[in-house]
Coordinates of C-alpha atoms in Angstrom, one line a residue:
M14 CA 77.6 70.5 96.3
K15 CA 80.5 71.9 94.8
R16 CA 83.6 70.1 94.7
G17 CA 87.1 70.3 93.5
Y18 CA 89.7 72.4 94.6
M19 CA 88.0 74.3 97.9
E20 CA 91.1 75.5 99.4
R21 CA 92.4 78.8 100.0
N22 CA 94.9 80.7 97.6
S23 CA 96.2 83.4 99.6
A24 CA 98.8 84.6 96.4
L25 CA 95.8 85.4 94.7
L26 CA 93.5 87.0 96.9
P27 CA 95.0 88.0 100.3
D28 CA 93.6 89.0 103.2
E29 CA 95.1 92.9 102.4
L30 CA 92.5 92.3 99.4
L31 CA 89.4 91.6 101.3
V32 CA 90.1 94.0 103.8
F33 CA 90.5 96.3 101.2
R34 CA 87.0 94.9 99.4
R35 CA 85.7 95.0 102.4
K36 CA 86.3 98.4 103.3
K37 CA 85.0 100.0 99.9
L38 CA 82.0 98.6 101.5
I39 CA 81.5 100.2 104.6
E40 CA 82.5 103.3 103.0
Q41 CA 78.5 103.7 101.4
F42 CA 77.7 103.1 105.4
E43 CA 76.8 106.5 105.5
A44 CA 74.9 107.1 102.4
F45 CA 72.5 104.1 103.1
G46 CA 72.0 105.6 106.8
V47 CA 73.3 101.6 108.5
D48 CA 75.1 100.5 111.4
A49 CA 76.9 97.6 109.9
A50 CA 75.8 95.2 106.9
V51 CA 74.4 91.1 106.6
V52 CA 76.2 89.5 103.6
Y53 CA 74.5 86.4 102.1
G54 CA 75.3 83.4 100.1
D55 CA 74.6 79.5 99.7
V56 CA 75.5 77.0 97.7
A57 CA 74.1 78.3 94.5
D58 CA 74.6 81.9 94.6
A59 CA 77.4 83.5 96.8
D60 CA 78.4 86.3 94.5
E61 CA 78.6 88.4 97.0
L62 CA 79.6 86.4 99.9
H63 CA 82.8 85.4 97.7
Y64 CA 83.5 88.7 96.5
F65 CA 83.7 90.4 100.0
V66 CA 84.6 87.7 102.4
N67 CA 86.1 84.3 100.0
L68 CA 83.5 82.5 101.3
A69 CA 81.2 80.5 98.9
P70 CA 80.2 77.6 100.6
Y71 CA 79.8 74.2 99.2
W72 CA 76.3 73.1 100.9
G73 CA 74.1 75.3 102.7
S74 CA 74.4 78.6 103.0
A75 CA 76.2 81.5 105.2
T76 CA 76.0 85.4 106.1
S77 CA 78.4 88.1 107.3
I78 CA 78.7 90.7 109.2
I79 CA 79.8 93.7 108.6
G80 CA 80.7 96.4 111.2
K81 CA 81.5 100.3 110.5
D82 CA 84.9 99.7 112.1
G83 CA 85.5 96.6 109.9
A84 CA 85.0 93.8 112.4
Q85 CA 83.8 90.9 110.9
T86 CA 81.7 87.7 112.4
L87 CA 80.2 84.7 110.4
V88 CA 77.5 82.7 110.6
T89 CA 76.2 80.5 108.5
G90 CA 73.6 77.0 108.0
M91 CA 76.3 75.0 108.2
T92 CA 77.6 73.3 111.3
A93 CA 80.2 74.0 113.7
R94 CA 82.3 71.0 111.9
V95 CA 83.3 72.7 109.4
N96 CA 84.5 75.7 111.2
F97 CA 87.7 75.5 110.3
W98 CA 87.0 75.0 107.0
V99 CA 85.0 78.4 107.1
S100 CA 88.1 79.8 108.5
M101 CA 91.0 78.6 106.4
M102 CA 88.6 80.6 103.7
S103 CA 87.7 83.2 104.6
G104 CA 90.9 84.0 107.3
V105 CA 88.1 84.9 110.0
D106 CA 88.9 83.4 112.9
K107 CA 87.4 80.3 114.2
A108 CA 86.3 82.3 117.3
A109 CA 84.2 84.8 115.6
I110 CA 82.5 81.8 113.5
N111 CA 78.7 80.5 114.3
G112 CA 77.6 77.5 112.8
A113 CA 73.9 78.1 113.2
G114 CA 72.6 75.0 110.9
P115 CA 68.9 75.3 110.3
N116 CA 69.1 77.7 113.4
V117 CA 71.2 80.6 111.1
N118 CA 68.4 82.6 111.5
K119 CA 67.7 83.0 114.9
A120 CA 72.0 83.0 115.4
L121 CA 72.2 85.8 112.9
V122 CA 69.1 88.1 115.0
G123 CA 70.8 87.0 118.5
Y124 CA 73.8 88.7 117.5
L125 CA 72.6 91.9 115.7
R126 CA 71.0 92.4 119.3
E127 CA 73.9 92.2 121.3
H128 CA 75.9 94.7 118.8
F129 CA 73.8 97.1 117.3
G130 CA 70.8 98.7 119.4
E131 CA 67.4 98.3 118.4
G132 CA 65.9 99.9 115.3
A133 CA 69.1 100.2 114.1
S134 CA 69.1 100.2 110.5
I135 CA 70.7 97.3 108.6
G136 CA 72.7 96.7 104.9
I137 CA 71.3 93.7 103.1
V138 CA 73.7 92.3 100.1
G139 CA 72.5 89.6 98.0
D140 CA 70.7 89.0 95.1
Y141 CA 68.5 85.9 96.5
F142 CA 68.6 87.5 100.1
P143 CA 66.6 84.9 101.4
D144 CA 62.7 86.3 102.5
D145 CA 62.7 84.8 106.5
M146 CA 66.0 86.0 106.8
L147 CA 65.4 89.9 106.2
A148 CA 61.5 89.2 108.1
A149 CA 63.6 88.0 111.0
I150 CA 65.6 90.8 111.0
E151 CA 62.5 92.9 110.5
A152 CA 61.0 91.1 113.4
G153 CA 64.0 91.0 115.6
G154 CA 63.6 95.6 115.9
F155 CA 66.5 95.7 112.9
K156 CA 65.7 98.0 109.5
G157 CA 66.5 96.2 106.4
V158 CA 68.3 98.9 103.8
W159 CA 68.5 97.2 100.3
M160 CA 71.9 97.6 99.5
T161 CA 72.7 94.9 96.5
E162 CA 73.2 97.3 94.0
A163 CA 76.1 99.2 95.5
A164 CA 78.0 96.3 96.8
R165 CA 77.7 95.2 93.0
E166 CA 79.1 98.0 91.8
I167 CA 82.0 97.9 94.0
S168 CA 82.7 93.9 92.7
A169 CA 82.1 95.1 88.8
A170 CA 85.7 97.2 89.2
Q171 CA 87.4 93.5 88.7
D172 CA 90.4 93.9 90.7
A173 CA 93.6 92.1 90.1
G174 CA 92.9 89.5 92.4
F175 CA 89.3 89.0 90.4
Q176 CA 91.1 89.2 87.1
E177 CA 94.4 87.4 88.2
T178 CA 92.3 84.4 89.3
L179 CA 89.4 83.9 86.8
L180 CA 92.4 83.8 83.8
Q181 CA 94.0 81.1 85.7
G182 CA 90.9 79.6 85.8
I183 CA 90.5 80.0 82.4
A184 CA 93.4 78.4 81.3
L185 CA 92.6 75.5 83.0
M186 CA 89.2 75.2 81.8
N187 CA 90.5 76.0 78.3
E188 CA 92.4 72.3 78.3
A189 CA 89.7 70.6 80.2
V190 CA 87.0 71.5 77.3
S191 CA 89.3 71.3 74.7
K192 CA 90.2 67.2 75.6
S193 CA 86.6 66.4 76.4
L194 CA 85.2 67.7 72.7
E195 CA 87.6 66.1 70.7
G196 CA 85.9 63.6 68.3
A197 CA 82.1 64.7 70.5
E198 CA 80.0 64.9 66.7
T199 CA 81.6 61.9 65.3
G200 CA 82.6 59.6 68.8
G201 CA 79.4 58.1 68.9
R202 CA 78.7 58.9 72.6
T203 CA 74.8 60.7 73.6
L204 CA 74.7 64.3 74.5
R205 CA 74.6 63.2 78.4
H206 CA 77.7 60.8 78.0
I207 CA 79.3 64.3 76.1
A208 CA 78.6 66.8 79.2
A209 CA 79.6 63.8 81.3
D210 CA 82.7 63.7 80.2
V211 CA 83.4 67.5 80.1
E212 CA 82.1 68.2 83.5
Y213 CA 84.7 65.3 84.5
A214 CA 87.3 67.4 83.0
C215 CA 86.7 70.4 84.3
R216 CA 86.3 69.3 87.9
S217 CA 89.8 66.9 87.5
A218 CA 91.0 70.4 86.7
G219 CA 89.8 72.4 89.9
A220 CA 86.3 74.2 88.7
M221 CA 84.5 74.2 91.8
D222 CA 81.0 74.1 90.7
A223 CA 80.1 73.2 87.2
L224 CA 76.6 73.4 85.5
L225 CA 76.3 71.9 81.8
L226 CA 73.1 72.1 79.6
A227 CA 72.2 70.9 75.8
G228 CA 70.4 73.1 73.6
G229 CA 68.6 71.9 70.3
R230 CA 67.9 74.2 67.2
D231 CA 65.2 75.6 69.2
L232 CA 67.9 77.0 71.5
Q233 CA 65.7 75.6 75.0
F234 CA 68.5 74.4 76.7
R235 CA 68.0 71.8 79.2
N236 CA 69.7 68.2 80.7
A237 CA 72.0 66.6 78.3
P238 CA 69.6 64.0 77.5
D239 CA 71.0 60.4 77.0
R240 CA 70.5 59.7 73.1
A241 CA 72.2 60.8 70.9
A242 CA 71.8 63.9 68.9
G243 CA 70.7 63.1 65.4
E244 CA 71.4 67.1 64.5
P245 CA 73.7 69.6 65.5
W246 CA 73.5 70.8 69.6
T247 CA 74.5 73.3 71.3
L248 CA 76.9 72.5 74.9
L249 CA 76.7 75.0 77.7
I250 CA 79.0 75.3 79.9
L251 CA 79.1 78.1 83.6
L252 CA 82.1 77.0 85.4
Q253 CA 83.7 78.3 88.6
Y254 CA 86.9 78.6 89.9
L255 CA 87.7 79.4 93.1
G256 CA 84.7 81.2 93.4
E257 CA 85.1 83.4 90.1
W258 CA 82.7 82.6 87.2
M259 CA 83.1 81.6 82.9
V260 CA 81.0 80.4 80.5
I261 CA 81.8 78.5 77.2
A262 CA 79.2 77.5 74.9
R263 CA 80.2 75.2 71.7
N264 CA 78.0 73.6 68.7
S265 CA 78.8 70.6 68.2
D266 CA 79.2 71.1 64.4
P267 CA 82.9 72.4 63.3
A268 CA 81.0 74.1 60.3
L269 CA 78.5 75.9 62.5
N270 CA 81.1 77.0 64.8
R271 CA 83.2 78.5 62.3
E272 CA 80.7 81.3 61.0
A273 CA 80.2 82.0 64.5
F274 CA 83.4 82.3 65.2
A275 CA 84.4 84.4 62.1
V276 CA 81.5 86.9 63.3
R277 CA 83.2 86.8 66.6
D278 CA 86.7 87.6 65.9
A279 CA 85.6 90.1 63.6
Y280 CA 83.4 91.7 66.5
L281 CA 86.6 91.4 68.5
R282 CA 88.6 92.9 66.1
E283 CA 87.0 96.4 66.8
L284 CA 86.2 96.3 70.7
R285 CA 87.3 99.0 72.5
P286 CA 87.6 100.3 76.0
G287 CA 84.6 103.2 76.5
E288 CA 80.7 103.3 75.9
T289 CA 79.4 100.3 73.9
A290 CA 75.9 99.1 73.1
A291 CA 75.3 95.4 74.7
V292 CA 73.0 94.5 71.8
S293 CA 74.7 94.2 68.3
S294 CA 74.0 92.8 65.4
E295 CA 75.9 91.7 62.1
K296 CA 73.1 90.4 59.0
E297 CA 71.5 88.0 60.7
W298 CA 73.9 87.3 63.7
N299 CA 73.4 88.6 67.1
L300 CA 76.3 89.7 69.9
E301 CA 75.2 90.8 72.8
L302 CA 77.9 91.6 75.9
C303 CA 78.0 90.6 79.9
P304 CA 79.8 92.8 81.8
M305 CA 80.6 90.5 84.2
V306 CA 79.9 87.1 84.4
R307 CA 78.5 85.3 87.4
S308 CA 76.4 82.8 89.4
D309 CA 72.7 83.5 87.3
H310 CA 74.5 84.1 84.2
L311 CA 71.3 82.1 82.7
N312 CA 69.4 84.4 83.8
Y313 CA 71.2 87.3 82.3
R314 CA 69.7 89.6 79.4
A315 CA 72.1 92.4 77.9
E316 CA 70.0 96.1 77.4
G317 CA 71.2 99.1 76.7
A318 CA 75.0 101.0 76.9
I319 CA 78.2 99.7 78.8
T320 CA 80.9 100.6 79.8
L321 CA 84.2 98.8 79.2
V322 CA 87.4 99.4 80.6
P323 CA 91.5 97.8 80.1
G324 CA 91.9 95.0 81.2
Q325 CA 87.9 93.9 81.8
I326 CA 87.0 90.4 81.5
I327 CA 83.4 90.0 80.2
G328 CA 81.0 87.5 78.2
L329 CA 80.3 87.7 74.6
R330 CA 77.0 85.8 73.0
V331 CA 77.0 85.5 69.5
S332 CA 73.9 83.6 68.4
N333 CA 71.9 83.3 65.2
R334 CA 67.9 82.2 66.0
E335 CA 67.7 80.8 62.6
Q336 CA 70.5 78.7 62.3
G337 CA 70.1 77.2 65.5
V338 CA 73.2 78.3 67.1
I339 CA 74.7 80.1 69.9
I340 CA 78.5 80.4 71.2
E341 CA 79.9 82.1 74.1
D342 CA 83.7 82.7 75.4
M343 CA 85.1 85.0 77.9
V344 CA 86.9 88.4 75.9
L345 CA 89.7 90.7 77.7
V346 CA 89.2 94.4 77.4
R347 CA 92.1 95.8 75.5
E348 CA 93.2 98.7 73.6
A349 CA 94.4 96.9 70.5
G350 CA 91.2 95.0 70.2
G351 CA 89.2 92.5 72.2
K352 CA 91.1 89.5 73.2
L353 CA 89.5 85.5 73.0
L354 CA 90.6 83.9 76.0
T355 CA 88.1 80.7 76.3
V356 CA 90.3 79.3 72.8
V357 CA 88.5 75.9 73.0

């Protein structure tokens, strides 16, 4: 379950911006031959739903049905008890929200039948769109058309609302992580205790969600064990603030961090907008760029070339497998070189 700051910040993300984002998606309808789109998200992964609707369910799941005219209805896997909160977050009138609970698939198909003709094509948006939901849509007489990649391209533009929200979140998390990691290598705390302290500090600072994993020299990450480390280890921190995601990873050994920082900082001085390799190396160090940190960042694998633009906020991973070291940071792309944002 998500916790922390779960209210609407309309100054960072006004209704007008959400309408503009959905308009960009609707502009793709003709190319895909669809009459509407169903955007799905759940408590674990709601990147597309949050982007177009400003809804990241704190439990269960939700769908947004978006028509060609921009009209929007929500059918959620939550109950009607939280429709007020859903309305506050999304800006959708409570009358257009169906808190269907476990009957979400039936309610979704029922809405589609009432508003779209049999055989209509429906855009499917959401990296983790459930198979049973898609099957119910198609069994209801509709054709599902995958539109997730098009939706991701729209969100990858990183508009001002996204950037301002993420920058605010990173600033808050910097302070929280820095304070909670002070003395981590000498304080006698177990790995689990350190991870718990970091999570508590981040959630107190406003993190909606947090995933913290510990890895040893083998760089295999798992839940932090309740024991002292005994050797240098890495804490991987994936945080969500007002729907947007950031990543920070640090080694417990300051000397190993400093060596990785030197490689990172030299790379950032040369980083510029334009096409660049997602993966590069400097002697025994590997450097990987992530164009946009998402809820499933742990599954991300850098490859090929990516195009960076000024103002883009990206992830940067620096690793040395021989030494068993990984650090990760958030970086702002600039003409004058990359700017480190996670100063932890």
